[in-house]
Amino acid sequence: MDPMRILLIQGHPDALAPHLCHALSQAYAEGAVAAGHVVRQVDVAAIDFALLRSQHEWELGLLPASLKPAQADIGWAQHIVLFFPLWLGDMPALLKGFLEQVARPGFAFNPEGSNPFGRKGLTGRSARVVVTMGMPALVYRWYFRAHSVKSLERNILGFVGVAPVHETLVGSVDQLGEGGVAKWKARMRALGAKAA
């Protein structure tokens, strides 16, 4: 396999303490680097940026300078991996705010004729979404239909042309113990090695 350009986006909003999301991201990076892939990482919690408050600001406002490197990394990547904990059934607000900021017209999609969303700007990229949660992953997948992950895959990543998108749901995190964490880290290393 040729080396891939991989971007890991750490979406846990708490930068003050290590969390399972950080351990999984690190394991993925270790596997990818060991296999010869090139890895860049974006830690959303470490970036200071304002939230968007209007359609006008999103369409015509300037991308905050603090987010320009992250947006450039997204443009550089061939494979994007997002890590985040499930909060109130969805991604944390900080990660959503980050995605709203970087997925701007002229970058994530481009007008084509009378269609303002005509051309997807991020085609040719694949992604994986890694989500940690307190509930069992099967409950989230089957009872709740993994609604927020499906929305992310369809309404954000798919909307801008990222495909295919795969998911890894890590449930019952409070009951994993050291052995469970080690197994998930090994899975992440294997996925990183395959750039999957």
Coordinates of C-alpha atoms in Angstrom, one line a residue:
M1 CA 0.0 0.0 0.0
D2 CA 1.3 3.5 -0.9
P3 CA 1.7 5.8 2.1
M4 CA -1.4 7.8 2.9
R5 CA -1.8 11.4 4.2
I6 CA -3.9 11.0 7.3
L7 CA -5.4 13.8 9.4
L8 CA -6.5 12.9 13.0
I9 CA -9.0 15.4 14.4
Q10 CA -9.3 15.2 18.1
G11 CA -12.8 16.4 19.0
H12 CA -12.8 16.0 22.8
P13 CA -13.3 19.4 24.2
D14 CA -11.3 18.9 27.4
A15 CA -7.7 19.6 26.7
L16 CA -6.7 19.5 30.4
A17 CA -6.9 15.8 31.0
P18 CA -6.2 12.7 29.0
H19 CA -9.3 10.8 28.0
L20 CA -10.1 7.6 26.1
C21 CA -10.4 9.6 22.9
H22 CA -6.8 10.8 23.3
A23 CA -5.6 7.3 23.9
L24 CA -7.4 5.9 20.8
S25 CA -6.1 8.7 18.6
Q26 CA -2.6 8.2 19.8
A27 CA -2.8 4.4 19.1
Y28 CA -4.2 5.1 15.6
A29 CA -1.3 7.5 15.0
E30 CA 1.2 4.9 16.2
G31 CA -0.1 2.3 13.9
A32 CA -0.2 4.6 10.9
V33 CA 3.3 6.0 11.4
A34 CA 4.7 2.5 11.9
A35 CA 3.2 1.5 8.6
G36 CA 4.8 4.4 6.8
H37 CA 1.8 6.8 6.5
V38 CA 2.2 10.5 7.1
V39 CA 0.1 11.8 10.0
R40 CA -1.0 15.2 11.1
Q41 CA -3.1 16.0 14.1
V42 CA -5.6 18.7 15.0
D43 CA -6.7 19.1 18.6
V44 CA -9.9 21.2 18.5
A45 CA -9.8 22.0 22.2
A46 CA -6.4 23.7 21.8
I47 CA -7.7 26.1 19.1
D48 CA -9.2 29.5 20.1
F49 CA -12.0 30.4 17.7
A50 CA -15.4 32.1 17.8
L51 CA -18.6 30.3 16.9
L52 CA -20.5 31.3 13.8
R53 CA -23.7 33.3 14.5
S54 CA -25.2 34.0 11.1
Q55 CA -25.4 32.7 7.6
H56 CA -23.9 35.9 6.3
E57 CA -20.8 35.4 8.5
W58 CA -20.5 31.8 7.3
E59 CA -20.8 32.6 3.6
L60 CA -18.9 35.9 3.5
G61 CA -16.9 36.2 6.8
L62 CA -13.2 35.4 7.0
L63 CA -12.1 32.1 8.4
P64 CA -10.5 32.9 11.8
A65 CA -6.7 32.9 11.5
S66 CA -6.4 30.2 14.2
L67 CA -8.3 27.8 12.0
K68 CA -6.4 28.3 8.8
P69 CA -3.8 25.6 9.6
A70 CA -6.6 23.1 10.4
Q71 CA -8.4 23.9 7.2
A72 CA -5.2 23.5 5.2
D73 CA -4.6 20.1 6.9
I74 CA -8.1 19.0 5.8
G75 CA -7.3 20.0 2.3
W76 CA -4.0 18.1 2.5
A77 CA -5.4 14.9 3.9
Q78 CA -6.4 11.8 1.9
H79 CA -8.0 10.1 5.0
I80 CA -9.6 12.0 7.9
V81 CA -10.3 10.4 11.3
L82 CA -12.5 12.2 13.8
F83 CA -12.5 11.2 17.5
F84 CA -15.1 12.5 19.9
P85 CA -17.2 11.5 22.9
L86 CA -21.0 11.3 22.6
W87 CA -22.4 14.1 24.6
L88 CA -26.2 14.5 24.9
G89 CA -26.6 12.1 22.0
D90 CA -24.3 14.1 19.6
M91 CA -20.8 15.4 19.1
P92 CA -19.7 18.1 21.6
A93 CA -20.6 21.6 20.6
L94 CA -17.0 22.7 20.2
L95 CA -16.4 20.1 17.5
K96 CA -19.6 21.1 15.7
G97 CA -18.5 24.7 15.9
F98 CA -15.1 23.8 14.4
L99 CA -16.7 21.9 11.5
E100 CA -19.1 24.8 10.8
Q101 CA -16.1 27.2 10.7
V102 CA -13.8 25.1 8.4
A103 CA -16.5 23.8 6.1
R104 CA -17.0 27.1 4.3
P105 CA -18.2 27.9 0.8
G106 CA -15.2 28.0 -1.5
F107 CA -13.4 25.3 0.4
A108 CA -15.8 22.5 1.3
F109 CA -18.1 23.1 -1.7
N110 CA -18.3 25.5 -4.6
P111 CA -21.2 27.1 -6.4
E112 CA -22.0 25.7 -9.9
G113 CA -24.4 27.6 -12.0
S114 CA -27.5 28.4 -10.1
N115 CA -26.8 25.7 -7.5
P116 CA -24.9 27.3 -4.5
F117 CA -23.8 23.8 -3.3
G118 CA -23.1 22.4 -6.8
R119 CA -19.6 21.1 -6.5
K120 CA -18.3 19.2 -3.5
G121 CA -14.9 20.5 -2.5
L122 CA -13.5 17.5 -0.6
T123 CA -14.1 14.6 -2.9
G124 CA -11.3 12.0 -3.1
R125 CA -11.0 11.8 0.7
S126 CA -12.2 8.9 3.0
A127 CA -13.0 9.1 6.7
R128 CA -13.5 7.2 9.9
V129 CA -15.6 8.5 12.8
V130 CA -14.5 7.1 16.2
V131 CA -17.1 7.8 19.0
T132 CA -16.9 6.9 22.7
M133 CA -20.0 6.6 24.8
G134 CA -21.3 5.5 28.2
M135 CA -24.1 3.4 26.8
P136 CA -23.6 0.1 25.0
A137 CA -22.7 0.7 21.4
L138 CA -25.5 -1.7 20.3
V139 CA -28.1 0.3 22.1
Y140 CA -26.9 3.5 20.4
R141 CA -26.7 1.8 17.0
W142 CA -30.0 -0.1 17.1
Y143 CA -32.3 1.7 19.5
F144 CA -31.1 5.3 18.8
R145 CA -30.2 4.4 15.2
A146 CA -26.8 6.1 15.6
H147 CA -28.7 9.2 14.6
S148 CA -25.9 11.8 15.3
V149 CA -23.2 9.8 13.6
K150 CA -25.4 9.2 10.6
S151 CA -26.1 12.9 10.5
L152 CA -22.4 13.7 10.6
E153 CA -21.7 11.1 7.8
R154 CA -24.5 12.3 5.6
N155 CA -25.1 16.0 6.3
I156 CA -21.5 17.1 6.8
L157 CA -18.9 14.7 5.5
G158 CA -21.0 13.3 2.6
F159 CA -22.3 16.8 1.8
V160 CA -18.8 18.0 1.0
G161 CA -17.8 14.8 -0.9
V162 CA -15.9 12.8 1.8
A163 CA -16.6 9.1 1.0
P164 CA -16.5 6.4 2.1
V165 CA -17.0 7.1 5.7
H166 CA -16.7 4.2 8.3
E167 CA -17.5 4.3 12.0
T168 CA -16.1 2.8 15.1
L169 CA -18.4 3.0 18.2
V170 CA -16.8 2.4 21.5
G171 CA -19.6 1.8 24.1
S172 CA -19.8 1.2 27.9
V173 CA -16.5 3.1 28.3
D174 CA -16.8 3.2 32.1
Q175 CA -16.8 -0.6 32.2
L176 CA -13.9 -1.3 29.8
G177 CA -11.1 -1.6 32.4
E178 CA -7.5 -1.8 31.4
G179 CA -7.9 -4.9 29.3
G180 CA -10.8 -3.4 27.3
V181 CA -8.9 -0.2 26.7
A182 CA -5.9 -2.2 25.5
K183 CA -8.1 -4.1 23.1
W184 CA -9.5 -0.9 21.6
K185 CA -6.0 0.6 21.3
A186 CA -4.9 -2.5 19.5
R187 CA -7.8 -2.1 17.1
M188 CA -6.9 1.5 16.5
R189 CA -3.3 0.6 15.8
A190 CA -4.5 -2.0 13.2
L191 CA -6.8 0.6 11.6
G192 CA -4.0 3.1 11.5
A193 CA -1.7 0.7 9.8
K194 CA -4.3 0.1 7.1
A195 CA -5.2 3.8 6.9
A196 CA -8.8 2.6 7.3

